[in-house]
PDB file of C-alpha atoms and ligand atoms in Angstrom:
ATOM      1  CA  MET A   1     127.581  73.308  36.162  1.00  0.00           C
ATOM      2  CA  THR A   2     125.574  71.716  38.878  1.00  0.00           C
ATOM      3  CA  ASN A   3     121.887  72.128  39.035  1.00  0.00           C
ATOM      4  CA  GLN A   4     121.423  74.382  42.034  1.00  0.00           C
ATOM      5  CA  LEU A   5     118.597  76.248  40.390  1.00  0.00           C
ATOM      6  CA  LYS A   6     115.232  74.874  39.185  1.00  0.00           C
ATOM      7  CA  TYR A   7     114.467  76.824  35.888  1.00  0.00           C
ATOM      8  CA  THR A   8     116.081  78.199  32.715  1.00  0.00           C
ATOM      9  CA  MET A   9     115.159  81.210  30.730  1.00  0.00           C
ATOM     10  CA  ILE A  10     116.578  81.790  27.148  1.00  0.00           C
ATOM     11  CA  PHE A  11     116.715  84.915  24.984  1.00  0.00           C
ATOM     12  CA  ILE A  12     116.891  84.155  21.241  1.00  0.00           C
ATOM     13  CA  LYS A  13     118.007  87.086  19.271  1.00  0.00           C
ATOM     14  CA  HIS A  14     117.615  87.945  15.556  1.00  0.00           C
ATOM     15  CA  ASP A  15     118.695  91.276  14.237  1.00  0.00           C
ATOM     16  CA  ASN A  16     117.257  93.879  16.704  1.00  0.00           C
ATOM     17  CA  SER A  17     114.559  91.564  18.047  1.00  0.00           C
ATOM     18  CA  ILE A  18     114.174  88.844  20.702  1.00  0.00           C
ATOM     19  CA  LEU A  19     111.716  85.988  20.538  1.00  0.00           C
ATOM     20  CA  MET A  20     109.396  86.570  23.459  1.00  0.00           C
ATOM     21  CA  LEU A  21     106.581  84.569  25.043  1.00  0.00           C
ATOM     22  CA  ASN A  22     103.443  86.320  26.293  1.00  0.00           C
ATOM     23  CA  ARG A  23     102.513  83.766  29.021  1.00  0.00           C
ATOM     24  CA  LEU A  24      99.103  82.123  29.063  1.00  0.00           C
ATOM     25  CA  LYS A  25      99.518  80.859  32.668  1.00  0.00           C
ATOM     26  CA  PRO A  26     101.126  81.773  35.900  1.00  0.00           C
ATOM     27  CA  PRO A  27     103.797  82.584  36.912  1.00  0.00           C
ATOM     28  CA  LEU A  28     104.117  86.021  35.182  1.00  0.00           C
ATOM     29  CA  MET A  29     100.780  85.327  33.437  1.00  0.00           C
ATOM     30  CA  GLY A  30     100.049  87.885  30.610  1.00  0.00           C
ATOM     31  CA  LEU A  31     103.582  89.279  30.597  1.00  0.00           C
ATOM     32  CA  TRP A  32     106.352  88.885  27.963  1.00  0.00           C
ATOM     33  CA  THR A  33     109.284  86.746  29.036  1.00  0.00           C
ATOM     34  CA  GLY A  34     112.016  84.613  27.434  1.00  0.00           C
ATOM     35  CA  VAL A  35     111.164  81.050  26.713  1.00  0.00           C
ATOM     36  CA  GLY A  36     112.169  78.486  29.292  1.00  0.00           C
ATOM     37  CA  GLY A  37     110.895  76.341  32.172  1.00  0.00           C
ATOM     38  CA  LYS A  38     111.788  73.644  34.682  1.00  0.00           C
ATOM     39  CA  ILE A  39     114.953  71.606  34.378  1.00  0.00           C
ATOM     40  CA  ASP A  40     114.076  67.877  34.524  1.00  0.00           C
ATOM     41  CA  ALA A  41     115.792  65.431  36.862  1.00  0.00           C
ATOM     42  CA  ASN A  42     119.197  64.282  35.535  1.00  0.00           C
ATOM     43  CA  GLU A  43     119.204  67.050  32.899  1.00  0.00           C
ATOM     44  CA  SER A  44     121.951  69.662  32.768  1.00  0.00           C
ATOM     45  CA  PRO A  45     120.846  73.400  32.661  1.00  0.00           C
ATOM     46  CA  THR A  46     122.111  73.664  29.044  1.00  0.00           C
ATOM     47  CA  ASP A  47     120.120  70.411  27.986  1.00  0.00           C
ATOM     48  CA  GLY A  48     117.121  71.583  29.790  1.00  0.00           C
ATOM     49  CA  ALA A  49     117.333  75.040  27.948  1.00  0.00           C
ATOM     50  CA  ILE A  50     117.834  73.346  24.534  1.00  0.00           C
ATOM     51  CA  ARG A  51     114.832  71.117  25.233  1.00  0.00           C
ATOM     52  CA  GLU A  52     112.578  73.992  26.344  1.00  0.00           C
ATOM     53  CA  VAL A  53     113.442  76.108  23.292  1.00  0.00           C
ATOM     54  CA  HIS A  54     112.551  73.164  21.081  1.00  0.00           C
ATOM     55  CA  GLU A  55     109.326  72.332  22.913  1.00  0.00           C
ATOM     56  CA  GLU A  56     108.123  75.932  23.089  1.00  0.00           C
ATOM     57  CA  THR A  57     109.349  77.298  19.653  1.00  0.00           C
ATOM     58  CA  GLY A  58     110.233  74.327  17.478  1.00  0.00           C
ATOM     59  CA  ILE A  59     113.795  75.892  17.062  1.00  0.00           C
ATOM     60  CA  VAL A  60     116.748  73.621  17.396  1.00  0.00           C
ATOM     61  CA  VAL A  61     119.572  75.607  19.011  1.00  0.00           C
ATOM     62  CA  ASN A  62     123.154  74.446  19.277  1.00  0.00           C
ATOM     63  CA  ASN A  63     124.864  77.719  20.123  1.00  0.00           C
ATOM     64  CA  LEU A  64     123.599  78.687  23.575  1.00  0.00           C
ATOM     65  CA  SER A  65     125.824  80.963  25.626  1.00  0.00           C
ATOM     66  CA  PHE A  66     125.494  80.803  29.494  1.00  0.00           C
ATOM     67  CA  SER A  67     124.462  84.333  30.442  1.00  0.00           C
ATOM     68  CA  GLY A  68     124.308  84.218  34.284  1.00  0.00           C
ATOM     69  CA  THR A  69     121.826  83.368  36.958  1.00  0.00           C
ATOM     70  CA  VAL A  70     118.740  84.978  38.552  1.00  0.00           C
ATOM     71  CA  THR A  71     117.456  84.125  41.932  1.00  0.00           C
ATOM     72  CA  TRP A  72     114.286  85.483  43.577  1.00  0.00           C
ATOM     73  CA  GLN A  73     113.240  85.550  47.159  1.00  0.00           C
ATOM     74  CA  THR A  74     109.588  85.941  48.032  1.00  0.00           C
ATOM     75  CA  GLU A  75     107.468  85.481  51.186  1.00  0.00           C
ATOM     76  CA  GLN A  76     106.610  82.063  49.597  1.00  0.00           C
ATOM     77  CA  GLU A  77     109.724  80.729  48.058  1.00  0.00           C
ATOM     78  CA  ASP A  78     113.513  81.053  47.191  1.00  0.00           C
ATOM     79  CA  SER A  79     114.195  79.943  43.712  1.00  0.00           C
ATOM     80  CA  GLY A  80     116.063  80.726  40.592  1.00  0.00           C
ATOM     81  CA  MET A  81     116.996  80.190  36.962  1.00  0.00           C
ATOM     82  CA  TYR A  82     119.909  79.794  34.637  1.00  0.00           C
ATOM     83  CA  LEU A  83     120.033  82.380  31.867  1.00  0.00           C
ATOM     84  CA  PHE A  84     121.094  81.560  28.315  1.00  0.00           C
ATOM     85  CA  SER A  85     121.193  83.537  24.996  1.00  0.00           C
ATOM     86  CA  CYS A  86     121.853  82.813  21.351  1.00  0.00           C
ATOM     87  CA  GLU A  87     121.676  84.524  18.081  1.00  0.00           C
ATOM     88  CA  ILE A  88     119.828  83.005  15.110  1.00  0.00           C
ATOM     89  CA  HIS A  89     120.193  84.167  11.490  1.00  0.00           C
ATOM     90  CA  ASP A  90     116.726  83.790  10.175  1.00  0.00           C
ATOM     91  CA  ASN A  91     113.374  84.464  11.903  1.00  0.00           C
ATOM     92  CA  ALA A  92     112.500  80.702  12.055  1.00  0.00           C
ATOM     93  CA  GLY A  93     109.372  81.209  10.168  1.00  0.00           C
ATOM     94  CA  TYR A  94     107.866  83.571  12.745  1.00  0.00           C
ATOM     95  CA  ASP A  95     106.688  86.284  10.330  1.00  0.00           C
ATOM     96  CA  GLU A  96     103.554  86.732  12.573  1.00  0.00           C
ATOM     97  CA  PRO A  97     102.975  86.132  16.288  1.00  0.00           C
ATOM     98  CA  LYS A  98     102.342  82.374  16.896  1.00  0.00           C
ATOM     99  CA  LEU A  99      99.974  80.834  19.190  1.00  0.00           C
ATOM    100  CA  VAL A 100     101.571  77.945  21.102  1.00  0.00           C
ATOM    101  CA  ASP A 101     100.526  75.928  24.274  1.00  0.00           C
ATOM    102  CA  GLU A 102     102.388  78.308  26.632  1.00  0.00           C
ATOM    103  CA  GLY A 103     100.995  81.569  25.112  1.00  0.00           C
ATOM    104  CA  ILE A 104     101.897  83.751  22.188  1.00  0.00           C
ATOM    105  CA  LEU A 105     105.371  83.815  20.738  1.00  0.00           C
ATOM    106  CA  ALA A 106     106.615  86.922  18.759  1.00  0.00           C
ATOM    107  CA  TRP A 107     109.650  88.726  17.743  1.00  0.00           C
ATOM    108  CA  LYS A 108     109.792  91.891  19.855  1.00  0.00           C
ATOM    109  CA  ASP A 109     112.058  94.833  19.207  1.00  0.00           C
ATOM    110  CA  ILE A 110     114.831  95.139  21.793  1.00  0.00           C
ATOM    111  CA  ASP A 111     114.203  98.870  22.340  1.00  0.00           C
ATOM    112  CA  TRP A 112     110.435  98.050  22.983  1.00  0.00           C
ATOM    113  CA  VAL A 113     111.412  95.267  25.417  1.00  0.00           C
ATOM    114  CA  LEU A 114     113.661  97.493  27.408  1.00  0.00           C
ATOM    115  CA  HIS A 115     111.598 100.609  27.228  1.00  0.00           C
ATOM    116  CA  GLY A 116     111.183 102.119  30.724  1.00  0.00           C
ATOM    117  CA  SER A 117     107.364 102.550  30.188  1.00  0.00           C
ATOM    118  CA  ASN A 118     106.686  98.945  29.156  1.00  0.00           C
ATOM    119  CA  GLU A 119     104.545  97.338  31.867  1.00  0.00           C
ATOM    120  CA  GLY A 120     104.279  94.123  29.790  1.00  0.00           C
ATOM    121  CA  ILE A 121     107.838  93.007  30.751  1.00  0.00           C
ATOM    122  CA  PRO A 122     108.421  91.782  34.322  1.00  0.00           C
ATOM    123  CA  LYS A 123     110.474  94.292  36.213  1.00  0.00           C
ATOM    124  CA  HIS A 124     113.257  91.825  37.029  1.00  0.00           C
ATOM    125  CA  ILE A 125     113.651  90.964  33.259  1.00  0.00           C
ATOM    126  CA  ARG A 126     114.030  94.672  32.370  1.00  0.00           C
ATOM    127  CA  LEU A 127     116.742  94.939  35.006  1.00  0.00           C
ATOM    128  CA  PHE A 128     118.798  91.874  34.044  1.00  0.00           C
ATOM    129  CA  LEU A 129     118.234  91.675  30.210  1.00  0.00           C
ATOM    130  CA  PRO A 130     120.691  94.603  29.366  1.00  0.00           C
ATOM    131  CA  SER A 131     123.491  92.651  31.028  1.00  0.00           C
ATOM    132  CA  VAL A 132     122.553  89.417  29.012  1.00  0.00           C
ATOM    133  CA  LEU A 133     122.337  91.333  25.763  1.00  0.00           C
ATOM    134  CA  SER A 134     125.826  92.933  26.248  1.00  0.00           C
ATOM    135  CA  GLY A 135     127.330  89.436  26.750  1.00  0.00           C
ATOM    136  CA  GLN A 136     128.078  89.959  30.540  1.00  0.00           C
ATOM    137  CA  VAL A 137     127.678  87.016  32.821  1.00  0.00           C
ATOM    138  CA  HIS A 138     126.106  88.182  36.260  1.00  0.00           C
ATOM    139  CA  GLU A 139     124.402  86.713  39.197  1.00  0.00           C
ATOM    140  CA  HIS A 140     121.183  88.700  39.579  1.00  0.00           C
ATOM    141  CA  LEU A 141     119.536  88.724  42.936  1.00  0.00           C
ATOM    142  CA  CYS A 142     115.900  89.766  43.293  1.00  0.00           C
ATOM    143  CA  PHE A 143     113.995  90.357  46.454  1.00  0.00           C
ATOM    144  CA  PHE A 144     110.172  90.624  46.264  1.00  0.00           C
ATOM    145  CA  ARG A 145     107.660  91.664  48.854  1.00  0.00           C
ATOM    146  CA  ASN A 146     103.907  91.838  48.265  1.00  0.00           C
ATOM    147  CA  ASN A 147     104.697  91.024  44.553  1.00  0.00           C
ATOM    148  CA  GLU A 148     106.793  94.255  44.319  1.00  0.00           C
ATOM    149  CA  LEU A 149     110.627  94.106  43.516  1.00  0.00           C
ATOM    150  CA  GLU A 150     111.930  95.575  46.771  1.00  0.00           C
ATOM    151  CA  LYS A 151     115.697  95.078  46.144  1.00  0.00           C
ATOM    152  CA  TYR A 152     117.920  94.089  43.149  1.00  0.00           C
ATOM    153  CA  GLU A 153     121.681  93.267  43.237  1.00  0.00           C
ATOM    154  CA  ARG A 154     124.013  92.185  40.605  1.00  0.00           C
ATOM    155  CA  HIS A 155     127.384  90.548  40.941  1.00  0.00           C
ATOM    156  CA  SER A 156     129.708  89.438  38.148  1.00  0.00           C
ATOM    157  CA  LEU A 157     130.363  85.757  37.735  1.00  0.00           C
ATOM    158  CA  LEU A 158     133.565  86.437  35.625  1.00  0.00           C
ATOM    159  CA  LYS A 159     136.642  87.366  37.483  1.00  0.00           C
ATOM    160  CA  GLU A 160     137.650  89.957  34.915  1.00  0.00           C
ATOM    161  CA  ASP A 161     134.278  91.907  35.092  1.00  0.00           C
ATOM    162  CA  LYS A 162     133.394  94.209  37.996  1.00  0.00           C
TER     163      LYS A 162
HETATM  164  N1  LIG B   1     108.042  79.624  39.074  1.00  0.00           N
HETATM  165  C1  LIG B   1     108.611  80.824  38.897  1.00  0.00           C
HETATM  166  N2  LIG B   1     109.210  81.017  37.662  1.00  0.00           N
HETATM  167  C2  LIG B   1     109.680  82.181  37.485  1.00  0.00           C
HETATM  168  C3  LIG B   1     109.605  83.351  38.415  1.00  0.00           C
HETATM  169  N3  LIG B   1     110.223  84.416  37.900  1.00  0.00           N
HETATM  170  C4  LIG B   1     110.686  83.980  36.668  1.00  0.00           C
HETATM  171  O1  LIG B   1     111.335  84.860  35.897  1.00  0.00           O
HETATM  172  N4  LIG B   1     110.440  82.705  36.402  1.00  0.00           N
HETATM  173  C5  LIG B   1     110.667  82.003  35.110  1.00  0.00           C
HETATM  174  C6  LIG B   1     111.380  80.778  35.266  1.00  0.00           C
HETATM  175  C7  LIG B   1     110.892  79.942  34.026  1.00  0.00           C
HETATM  176  O2  LIG B   1     111.643  80.424  32.862  1.00  0.00           O
HETATM  177  C8  LIG B   1     109.538  80.424  33.951  1.00  0.00           C
HETATM  178  C9  LIG B   1     108.521  79.544  34.689  1.00  0.00           C
HETATM  179  O3  LIG B   1     108.600  78.289  33.994  1.00  0.00           O
HETATM  180  P1  LIG B   1     107.172  77.312  34.059  1.00  0.00           P
HETATM  181  O4  LIG B   1     106.656  77.310  35.444  1.00  0.00           O
HETATM  182  O5  LIG B   1     106.348  77.732  32.913  1.00  0.00           O
HETATM  183  O6  LIG B   1     108.015  75.947  33.718  1.00  0.00           O
HETATM  184  P2  LIG B   1     107.388  74.749  33.081  1.00  0.00           P
HETATM  185  O7  LIG B   1     106.671  75.055  31.774  1.00  0.00           O
HETATM  186  O8  LIG B   1     108.581  73.764  32.893  1.00  0.00           O
HETATM  187  O9  LIG B   1     106.493  74.243  34.123  1.00  0.00           O
HETATM  188  P3  LIG B   1     105.161  73.368  34.129  1.00  0.00           P
HETATM  189  O10 LIG B   1     104.823  73.046  32.678  1.00  0.00           O
HETATM  190  O11 LIG B   1     105.544  72.144  34.904  1.00  0.00           O
HETATM  191  O12 LIG B   1     104.035  74.206  34.745  1.00  0.00           O
HETATM  192  O13 LIG B   1     109.489  81.719  34.569  1.00  0.00           O
HETATM  193  C10 LIG B   1     108.947  83.046  39.606  1.00  0.00           C
HETATM  194  O14 LIG B   1     108.771  83.957  40.471  1.00  0.00           O
HETATM  195  N5  LIG B   1     108.352  81.873  39.779  1.00  0.00           N
END
């Protein structure tokens, strides 16, 4: 995998929940997202994702699945991220929400995360997350204007999927 995209986002699943970050700072300030961040120079997307998971949550993951890509186009920038997911078998000691440098980490029920009325999840995440959780590998294209998601497209990155 070559580093064409600048960021990663990782969805860590345990039972019916995902470890979500309520972000302290922009971008997506105050909203619940997967953990992740910028890929360092000379780092692969997978290594960047493993590092971000460890830095933000303390969890060491060794079973990340590549789950596709998301690109966004705004008036200011064209950028994007590699998506990863993994399943862990205990709650990593997160019985309660935990305050970390980047915000608040908490296990959130998948039904809550995907609920159509949930304004706390960025719109693009609500659109691409079902594909990630069902094990599909898509390229998700998001087009924003005035901070609103104006258009969304999805294409499979696997030949056998449509
Ligand atoms: N910059 C940016 N990131 C976005 C957008 N949409 C979106 O889902 N993301 C994701 C990509 C990353 O997972 C996360 C942003 O990561 P970040 O800026 O906190 O990365 P970082 O912690 O490495 O950066 P920093 O410490 O250097 O500020 O949000 C967007 O429009 N802009």
